[in-house]
Short mmCIF file of C-alpha atoms in Angstrom, two decimals:
data_model
loop_
_atom_site.label_atom_id
_atom_site.label_comp_id
_atom_site.label_asym_id
_atom_site.label_seq_id
_atom_site.Cartn_x
_atom_site.Cartn_y
_atom_site.Cartn_z
CA UNK A 1 33.26 116.41 78.08
CA UNK A 2 34.83 119.66 76.98
CA UNK A 3 37.34 121.12 79.43
CA UNK A 4 35.31 124.31 79.31
CA UNK A 5 32.41 122.57 81.09
CA UNK A 6 34.53 121.02 83.81
CA UNK A 7 33.50 122.28 87.23
CA UNK A 8 36.32 121.57 89.65
CA UNK A 9 36.03 121.96 93.40
CA UNK A 10 39.19 122.05 95.53
CA UNK A 11 38.92 122.15 99.31
CA UNK A 12 40.27 120.66 102.53
CA UNK A 13 42.32 121.68 105.53
CA UNK A 14 43.42 125.31 105.76
CA UNK A 15 46.91 126.37 106.78
CA UNK A 16 48.96 129.55 106.37
CA UNK A 17 52.70 129.12 105.71
CA UNK A 18 54.70 131.75 107.59
CA UNK A 19 58.23 132.00 106.18
CA UNK A 20 61.09 133.84 107.89
CA UNK A 21 64.53 134.72 106.60
CA UNK A 22 67.51 136.70 107.84
CA UNK A 23 69.06 139.67 105.99
CA UNK A 24 72.20 141.67 106.61
CA UNK A 25 72.12 144.90 108.67
CA UNK A 26 70.68 147.82 106.72
CA UNK A 27 73.61 150.07 107.61
CA UNK A 28 76.21 150.67 110.33
CA UNK A 29 75.28 154.21 111.29
CA UNK A 30 71.49 154.21 111.59
CA UNK A 31 69.17 153.32 114.41
CA UNK A 32 70.26 150.49 116.66
CA UNK A 33 67.93 147.89 115.08
CA UNK A 34 69.22 148.80 111.61
CA UNK A 35 72.76 147.88 112.59
CA UNK A 36 71.79 144.30 113.55
CA UNK A 37 70.69 141.32 111.51
CA UNK A 38 67.13 141.82 110.29
CA UNK A 39 64.40 139.16 110.20
CA UNK A 40 61.82 139.39 107.42
CA UNK A 41 58.68 137.33 106.92
CA UNK A 42 55.92 136.58 104.45
CA UNK A 43 52.64 134.66 104.76
CA UNK A 44 51.73 132.28 101.93
CA UNK A 45 48.76 129.95 101.32
CA UNK A 46 49.22 126.33 102.32
CA UNK A 47 47.37 123.01 102.17
CA UNK A 48 44.00 123.37 100.34
CA UNK A 49 44.62 127.04 99.48
CA UNK A 50 47.93 126.19 97.80
CA UNK A 51 46.46 123.11 96.11
CA UNK A 52 43.68 125.23 94.56
CA UNK A 53 46.26 127.62 93.12
CA UNK A 54 48.30 124.78 91.65
CA UNK A 55 45.27 123.06 90.10
CA UNK A 56 44.18 126.35 88.54
CA UNK A 57 47.67 126.85 87.14
CA UNK A 58 47.83 123.29 85.75
CA UNK A 59 44.34 123.14 84.22
CA UNK A 60 43.92 126.84 83.31
CA UNK A 61 40.33 126.56 84.55
CA UNK A 62 38.41 128.53 87.11
CA UNK A 63 38.46 126.59 90.37
CA UNK A 64 35.72 126.63 93.01
CA UNK A 65 37.48 126.69 96.36
CA UNK A 66 37.58 128.50 99.70
CA UNK A 67 38.36 132.18 99.32
CA UNK A 68 41.88 132.97 100.39
CA UNK A 69 41.89 135.50 103.25
CA UNK A 70 44.08 138.59 103.16
CA UNK A 71 47.20 136.97 104.53
CA UNK A 72 48.78 140.30 105.45
CA UNK A 73 45.93 141.51 107.66
CA UNK A 74 44.40 138.44 109.35
CA UNK A 75 45.34 138.06 113.04
CA UNK A 76 48.23 135.60 113.50
CA UNK A 77 46.18 133.10 115.51
CA UNK A 78 43.01 133.03 113.42
CA UNK A 79 44.21 130.08 111.33
CA UNK A 80 46.57 127.17 111.73
CA UNK A 81 50.05 128.28 110.69
CA UNK A 82 53.21 126.43 109.87
CA UNK A 83 56.36 128.37 110.66
CA UNK A 84 59.59 127.78 108.77
CA UNK A 85 62.94 129.40 108.17
CA UNK A 86 64.09 129.81 104.57
CA UNK A 87 67.49 130.49 103.08
CA UNK A 88 69.38 130.55 99.78
CA UNK A 89 70.24 127.17 98.26
CA UNK A 90 71.80 126.15 94.92
CA UNK A 91 69.12 126.16 92.23
CA UNK A 92 70.34 123.02 90.44
CA UNK A 93 71.26 119.65 91.98
CA UNK A 94 74.90 118.89 92.81
CA UNK A 95 75.86 122.50 92.13
CA UNK A 96 77.45 124.62 94.84
CA UNK A 97 78.06 127.67 92.66
CA UNK A 98 75.79 129.57 90.28
CA UNK A 99 72.24 130.80 90.79
CA UNK A 100 70.46 130.30 94.10
CA UNK A 101 66.83 130.30 95.20
CA UNK A 102 64.98 130.39 98.50
CA UNK A 103 63.88 127.05 99.95
CA UNK A 104 63.00 125.75 103.39
CA UNK A 105 65.94 125.50 105.76
CA UNK A 106 64.00 124.06 108.68
CA UNK A 107 60.43 123.67 109.84
CA UNK A 108 60.11 125.37 113.22
CA UNK A 109 56.65 123.97 113.99
CA UNK A 110 52.98 124.92 114.00
CA UNK A 111 51.09 127.74 115.67
CA UNK A 112 47.56 126.66 116.50
CA UNK A 113 44.58 129.02 116.55
CA UNK A 114 43.88 130.85 119.80
CA UNK A 115 40.62 128.95 120.35
CA UNK A 116 42.26 125.56 119.93
CA UNK A 117 39.77 124.76 117.14
CA UNK A 118 41.20 124.84 113.64
CA UNK A 119 39.38 127.31 111.41
CA UNK A 120 38.05 126.06 108.07
CA UNK A 121 36.63 128.00 105.14
CA UNK A 122 33.49 127.39 103.02
CA UNK A 123 33.69 126.80 99.28
CA UNK A 124 32.77 129.88 97.26
CA UNK A 125 30.05 129.08 94.67
CA UNK A 126 30.07 125.40 95.54
CA UNK A 127 28.48 123.17 92.89
CA UNK A 128 26.73 119.87 93.62
CA UNK A 129 27.26 118.93 89.96
CA UNK A 130 31.03 119.33 90.06
CA UNK A 131 32.77 116.90 87.73
CA UNK A 132 35.91 116.68 89.86
CA UNK A 133 36.36 117.15 93.60
CA UNK A 134 39.90 117.46 94.93
CA UNK A 135 40.35 117.19 98.69
CA UNK A 136 43.46 118.02 100.72
CA UNK A 137 43.07 116.07 103.97
CA UNK A 138 45.94 116.65 106.39
CA UNK A 139 44.01 115.41 109.43
CA UNK A 140 43.63 118.97 110.72
CA UNK A 141 39.88 119.05 111.25
CA UNK A 142 38.36 119.02 107.76
CA UNK A 143 37.76 115.27 107.62
CA UNK A 144 35.52 115.36 110.70
CA UNK A 145 33.53 118.53 109.91
CA UNK A 146 30.98 117.80 107.16
CA UNK A 147 29.74 121.40 107.26
CA UNK A 148 32.65 122.30 104.97
CA UNK A 149 32.55 119.26 102.70
CA UNK A 150 31.71 119.81 99.00
CA UNK A 151 28.05 119.47 98.02
CA UNK A 152 29.02 116.92 95.37
CA UNK A 153 30.12 114.55 98.16
CA UNK A 154 27.06 115.14 100.35
CA UNK A 155 24.31 115.16 97.71
CA UNK A 156 22.75 111.73 96.97
CA UNK A 157 23.17 110.29 93.47
CA UNK A 158 26.09 112.56 92.62
CA UNK A 159 29.15 110.76 91.27
CA UNK A 160 32.06 113.17 90.89
CA UNK A 161 35.57 111.94 90.27
CA UNK A 162 37.35 112.44 93.60
CA UNK A 163 41.09 113.07 93.96
CA UNK A 164 41.72 112.48 97.64
CA UNK A 165 45.12 113.71 98.80
CA UNK A 166 45.57 111.89 102.08
CA UNK A 167 48.28 113.21 104.39
CA UNK A 168 48.87 111.76 107.86
CA UNK A 169 46.40 108.97 107.00
CA UNK A 170 43.41 108.37 109.22
CA UNK A 171 41.14 105.86 107.53
CA UNK A 172 38.50 105.84 110.24
CA UNK A 173 37.55 109.51 109.79
CA UNK A 174 33.96 110.47 108.88
CA UNK A 175 35.15 111.75 105.50
CA UNK A 176 36.90 108.51 104.62
CA UNK A 177 33.86 106.50 105.66
CA UNK A 178 31.67 108.67 103.40
CA UNK A 179 34.03 108.19 100.46
CA UNK A 180 34.24 104.47 101.15
CA UNK A 181 30.46 104.13 101.28
CA UNK A 182 29.35 106.40 98.42
CA UNK A 183 32.28 107.25 96.15
CA UNK A 184 34.93 104.53 96.38
CA UNK A 185 34.52 103.51 92.72
CA UNK A 186 35.26 107.07 91.61
CA UNK A 187 37.94 107.97 94.13
CA UNK A 188 41.66 108.25 93.42
CA UNK A 189 43.63 108.19 96.67
CA UNK A 190 47.05 109.88 96.60
CA UNK A 191 49.34 109.29 99.56
CA UNK A 192 53.03 109.86 100.25
CA UNK A 193 55.18 106.81 100.97
CA UNK A 194 56.62 108.45 104.10
CA UNK A 195 53.10 108.84 105.48
CA UNK A 196 52.52 105.12 104.95
CA UNK A 197 55.81 104.26 106.64
CA UNK A 198 54.87 106.46 109.60
CA UNK A 199 51.90 104.17 110.25
CA UNK A 200 54.14 101.11 110.46
CA UNK A 201 53.86 99.91 106.85
CA UNK A 202 57.23 98.31 106.11
CA UNK A 203 58.28 99.48 102.64
CA UNK A 204 62.00 99.73 101.92
CA UNK A 205 63.41 103.01 100.69
CA UNK A 206 66.12 103.59 98.15
CA UNK A 207 67.61 100.09 97.90
CA UNK A 208 66.17 99.36 94.46
CA UNK A 209 62.97 100.15 92.60
CA UNK A 210 62.22 96.42 92.42
CA UNK A 211 62.55 95.96 96.19
CA UNK A 212 60.36 98.96 97.03
CA UNK A 213 57.70 97.91 94.52
CA UNK A 214 57.54 94.31 95.71
CA UNK A 215 57.48 95.42 99.35
CA UNK A 216 54.42 97.53 98.56
CA UNK A 217 52.60 94.68 96.82
CA UNK A 218 53.26 92.37 99.76
CA UNK A 219 52.02 95.00 102.21
CA UNK A 220 48.86 95.85 100.25
CA UNK A 221 48.04 92.12 100.12
CA UNK A 222 48.89 91.25 103.72
CA UNK A 223 49.11 94.24 106.04
CA UNK A 224 46.05 94.94 108.22
CA UNK A 225 47.04 98.63 108.11
CA UNK A 226 46.36 98.70 104.38
CA UNK A 227 43.29 96.44 104.29
CA UNK A 228 40.85 99.30 103.65
CA UNK A 229 43.13 101.08 101.19
CA UNK A 230 43.34 97.79 99.28
CA UNK A 231 39.65 98.24 98.44
CA UNK A 232 40.36 101.45 96.53
CA UNK A 233 39.80 101.29 92.80
CA UNK A 234 42.70 103.67 92.33
CA UNK A 235 45.54 104.22 94.80
CA UNK A 236 48.72 106.17 94.06
CA UNK A 237 51.72 106.07 96.39
CA UNK A 238 54.24 108.83 95.71
CA UNK A 239 57.85 107.72 96.18
CA UNK A 240 59.71 110.94 96.81
CA UNK A 241 60.18 113.05 93.68
CA UNK A 242 61.48 110.12 91.69
CA UNK A 243 58.71 107.57 91.39
CA UNK A 244 55.21 106.37 92.21
CA UNK A 245 53.20 103.17 92.42
CA UNK A 246 49.74 103.02 90.83
CA UNK A 247 47.57 100.31 92.39
CA UNK A 248 44.38 99.58 90.47
CA UNK A 249 41.72 97.21 91.76
CA UNK A 250 38.77 96.71 89.43
CA UNK A 251 38.05 93.13 90.39
CA UNK A 252 41.63 92.02 89.80
CA UNK A 253 44.35 93.98 91.57
CA UNK A 254 47.38 95.09 89.60
CA UNK A 255 50.19 97.52 90.29
CA UNK A 256 52.45 99.61 88.07
CA UNK A 257 55.73 101.23 89.03
CA UNK A 258 56.66 104.62 87.58
CA UNK A 259 60.29 105.59 88.12
CA UNK A 260 63.27 107.66 87.02
CA UNK A 261 65.92 105.11 85.92
CA UNK A 262 68.92 107.18 87.04
CA UNK A 263 67.55 107.91 90.52
CA UNK A 264 66.27 106.22 93.64
CA UNK A 265 63.64 107.42 96.08
CA UNK A 266 64.87 110.63 97.70
CA UNK A 267 68.12 110.81 95.72
CA UNK A 268 67.44 113.67 93.28
CA UNK A 269 68.14 116.47 95.74
CA UNK A 270 70.46 116.45 98.73
CA UNK A 271 69.93 117.95 102.16
CA UNK A 272 72.26 120.78 101.12
CA UNK A 273 69.60 121.98 98.67
CA UNK A 274 66.90 122.61 101.25
CA UNK A 275 63.30 121.44 101.18
CA UNK A 276 59.99 122.61 99.70
CA UNK A 277 56.44 122.42 100.96
CA UNK A 278 53.61 121.62 98.56
CA UNK A 279 55.39 119.00 96.46
CA UNK A 280 52.61 116.41 96.80
CA UNK A 281 50.04 119.11 95.95
CA UNK A 282 52.01 119.86 92.80
CA UNK A 283 51.96 116.14 91.94
CA UNK A 284 48.16 116.03 92.43
CA UNK A 285 47.72 119.08 90.19
CA UNK A 286 49.66 117.31 87.44
CA UNK A 287 47.33 114.31 87.70
CA UNK A 288 44.26 116.58 87.48
CA UNK A 289 45.71 118.26 84.41
CA UNK A 290 46.08 114.95 82.55
CA UNK A 291 42.71 113.57 83.64
CA UNK A 292 40.96 116.60 82.15
CA UNK A 293 43.03 116.42 78.97
CA UNK A 294 42.40 112.67 78.72
CA UNK A 295 38.65 113.09 79.14
CA UNK A 296 38.52 115.44 76.16
CA UNK A 297 40.41 112.81 74.13
CA UNK A 298 38.15 109.95 75.32
CA UNK A 299 41.01 108.20 77.11
CA UNK A 300 40.47 105.46 79.64
CA UNK A 301 40.80 106.82 83.16
CA UNK A 302 43.69 104.48 83.97
CA UNK A 303 45.62 105.77 80.97
CA UNK A 304 45.05 109.38 82.02
CA UNK A 305 46.17 108.56 85.56
CA UNK A 306 49.37 107.03 84.19
CA UNK A 307 50.11 110.14 82.14
CA UNK A 308 49.21 112.23 85.18
CA UNK A 309 51.75 110.41 87.32
CA UNK A 310 54.46 111.24 84.79
CA UNK A 311 53.32 114.84 84.62
CA UNK A 312 53.08 115.07 88.40
CA UNK A 313 56.61 113.76 88.97
CA UNK A 314 58.03 116.19 86.42
CA UNK A 315 56.02 119.15 87.74
CA UNK A 316 57.04 118.43 91.35
CA UNK A 317 60.72 118.32 90.39
CA UNK A 318 60.43 121.61 88.51
CA UNK A 319 58.55 123.12 91.44
CA UNK A 320 61.41 122.15 93.73
CA UNK A 321 63.96 123.69 91.38
CA UNK A 322 61.99 126.95 91.21
CA UNK A 323 61.86 127.10 95.01
CA UNK A 324 60.46 130.37 96.31
CA UNK A 325 62.43 132.31 93.70
CA UNK A 326 65.54 134.42 94.25
CA UNK A 327 63.82 137.47 95.70
CA UNK A 328 60.98 137.20 98.17
CA UNK A 329 59.94 140.77 97.38
CA UNK A 330 58.31 139.68 94.11
CA UNK A 331 57.53 136.07 94.99
CA UNK A 332 54.58 134.40 93.25
CA UNK A 333 53.43 130.78 93.56
CA UNK A 334 54.67 129.24 91.34
CA UNK A 335 56.08 129.63 87.80
CA UNK A 336 53.47 128.37 85.30
CA UNK A 337 56.19 126.64 83.22
CA UNK A 338 56.29 123.77 85.71
CA UNK A 339 53.14 122.35 84.08
CA UNK A 340 54.26 122.92 80.47
CA UNK A 341 55.06 119.57 78.90
CA UNK A 342 57.33 121.05 76.24
CA UNK A 343 59.59 122.72 78.80
CA UNK A 344 62.40 120.15 79.13
CA UNK A 345 65.25 122.19 80.54
CA UNK A 346 65.78 119.69 83.35
CA UNK A 347 63.37 116.75 83.09
CA UNK A 348 60.71 115.57 80.62
CA UNK A 349 57.71 113.27 80.94
CA UNK A 350 59.50 110.80 78.64
CA UNK A 351 62.19 110.31 81.26
CA UNK A 352 59.67 108.65 83.59
CA UNK A 353 59.49 104.93 82.84
CA UNK A 354 56.81 102.45 83.90
CA UNK A 355 56.62 98.71 84.31
CA UNK A 356 54.07 96.24 85.74
CA UNK A 357 55.16 95.07 89.18
CA UNK A 358 55.81 91.34 89.24
CA UNK A 359 55.21 89.65 92.54
CA UNK A 360 54.68 86.05 93.51
CA UNK A 361 56.48 83.46 95.57
CA UNK A 362 58.80 82.87 92.60
CA UNK A 363 59.64 86.46 91.68
CA UNK A 364 62.00 87.44 94.50
CA UNK A 365 64.62 88.13 91.87
CA UNK A 366 62.49 90.20 89.52
CA UNK A 367 64.62 92.47 87.34
CA UNK A 368 63.18 95.52 85.57
CA UNK A 369 66.18 95.14 83.27
CA UNK A 370 64.72 91.92 81.86
CA UNK A 371 61.23 93.41 81.43
CA UNK A 372 62.42 96.55 79.70
CA UNK A 373 65.03 95.05 77.40
CA UNK A 374 64.84 92.14 75.00
CA UNK A 375 68.64 92.02 74.79
CA UNK A 376 70.73 89.72 76.96
CA UNK A 377 73.44 91.05 79.23
CA UNK A 378 76.18 90.46 76.65
CA UNK A 379 74.28 92.53 74.05
CA UNK A 380 73.67 95.29 76.58
CA UNK A 381 77.37 95.35 77.47
CA UNK A 382 78.27 95.50 73.76
CA UNK A 383 75.90 98.46 73.21
CA UNK A 384 77.35 100.29 76.21
CA UNK A 385 80.85 100.03 74.71
CA UNK A 386 79.70 101.04 71.21
CA UNK A 387 76.96 103.61 71.95
CA UNK A 388 77.50 104.73 75.54
CA UNK A 389 75.65 104.30 78.81
CA UNK A 390 72.96 106.96 78.25
CA UNK A 391 71.83 105.46 74.94
CA UNK A 392 71.92 101.84 76.12
CA UNK A 393 70.45 102.17 79.61
CA UNK A 394 67.90 104.94 79.31
CA UNK A 395 64.92 102.73 80.20
CA UNK A 396 66.24 100.65 83.10
CA UNK A 397 67.35 101.41 86.67
CA UNK A 398 70.99 102.33 86.97
CA UNK A 399 72.97 103.24 90.08
CA UNK A 400 76.22 105.18 90.20
CA UNK A 401 78.73 105.37 93.02
CA UNK A 402 81.61 107.57 91.98
CA UNK A 403 82.92 106.04 88.75
CA UNK A 404 81.15 102.73 89.33
CA UNK A 405 77.89 102.17 87.45
CA UNK A 406 75.74 99.07 87.77
CA UNK A 407 72.40 97.82 86.45
CA UNK A 408 72.41 94.58 88.45
CA UNK A 409 69.65 94.68 91.06
CA UNK A 410 71.65 92.62 93.57
CA UNK A 411 74.67 94.90 93.24
CA UNK A 412 72.52 98.03 93.46
CA UNK A 413 70.88 96.84 96.67
CA UNK A 414 74.20 95.72 98.16
CA UNK A 415 76.00 98.99 97.45
CA UNK A 416 73.11 101.10 98.67
CA UNK A 417 72.87 99.03 101.85
CA UNK A 418 76.55 99.74 102.52
CA UNK A 419 75.99 103.39 101.64
CA UNK A 420 73.14 103.60 104.15
CA UNK A 421 75.27 101.87 106.77
CA UNK A 422 78.08 104.39 106.25
CA UNK A 423 75.73 107.36 106.40
CA UNK A 424 74.17 106.08 109.60
CA UNK A 425 77.61 105.58 111.12
CA UNK A 426 78.77 109.07 110.10
CA UNK A 427 75.64 110.71 111.48
CA UNK A 428 76.10 109.10 114.90
CA UNK A 429 78.16 111.36 117.15
CA UNK A 430 78.85 108.98 120.05
CA UNK A 431 80.39 106.01 118.23
CA UNK A 432 83.44 104.48 119.91
CA UNK A 433 84.20 101.63 117.52
CA UNK A 434 85.23 101.92 113.88
CA UNK A 435 82.98 100.66 111.11
CA UNK A 436 84.72 97.63 109.59
CA UNK A 437 83.85 96.13 106.21
CA UNK A 438 85.44 92.98 104.81
CA UNK A 439 85.60 92.52 101.04
CA UNK A 440 86.22 89.19 99.34
CA UNK A 441 86.72 88.27 95.69
CA UNK A 442 89.07 86.74 93.19
CA UNK A 443 91.95 88.83 91.75
CA UNK A 444 90.67 91.23 89.10
CA UNK A 445 87.04 91.07 90.23
CA UNK A 446 86.94 94.79 91.06
CA UNK A 447 87.41 94.81 94.84
CA UNK A 448 89.67 97.90 94.95
CA UNK A 449 87.56 99.78 92.40
CA UNK A 450 84.37 99.01 94.29
CA UNK A 451 85.88 100.02 97.63
CA UNK A 452 87.08 103.33 96.17
#
């Protein structure tokens, strides 16, 4: 199908993002209010409204979606609003000086509509023959109100490809039941790992890519909380901005891990760089972009989804770096370069690696290192000395702690466990006992270096 004939519908929950920031006094001799700190604000589209903008930017197609209201004139309590404070943060990771951009400093909370009932919006020029339907379900009313659902989901015999962005998962909603009954074979569910964890699904975070991946496979096979998600033909779990798991079940279940070798889940950007809303929406837009491109090239859907995961991870990282820009007076969402594959100033699609997840009773010590490299450890060590770390270890997970680098899964998990223990101890204000760590090893084994 030509991309020109693709009818895409994007809809879901509606939210307005109200952002506030503080500026210096306008002058010292004017009116009283001008001599104090000033608070400025802007209203921006969120949830389905933001997702529609991002999909349009990624695909360069006209999107059928709810019409965005005039955000500067609508009464404050007509729609659900999220309220957040923004501030300047370093544009690039691990950089305290240089250019800065606005990002979220803290989420203050939500302002509900005056009636208590969340307001939704109809799809403009809805099309029952839409090829792709993209839904942003944040459990804010859309999933239980079929009046606003796309015609392609409600019309019998229609089989659109559905990208279902599921936030705050509620798998007993009327919308989920409809998808499960009529569209499950053509539905791609995208969910954030933190949302899964919030429901009690025990998936480790940041110890190693192998541990997180195998935890997921165990949970999808055994957890009652994931029993219905396990029936999905296509399920994508986003692991921060650094990775994702693609679970495919077309008779035989299999899972693939997509990851950045030099990072762990949540490690790319520190708390000192602020936060951004809409990162998962950006990821979904990247997937839609590659599915459309893959269809025109007669690719298998699974292949397009894999490319979309790479594109989504890269786009989300670029989106974070762009932030809200460096001047809110001319802010636009977002810079179109985040979806350009040839723009590799920070990260490229080729940086994102993938590997089948190995899990059985005998694969507790699965190493991506062994799957991604035919060389033995001695050869890898030789190549590191001769060619350098970046050339020799560009396809496998690597962890760095100061000057210590390791590719051994056991060492990575051990060091990160200690790191987490230290961070937890430092963040606790009422501790009365010191944190004590004993280190054992033969002379020359690296005890002092590791401790440092």
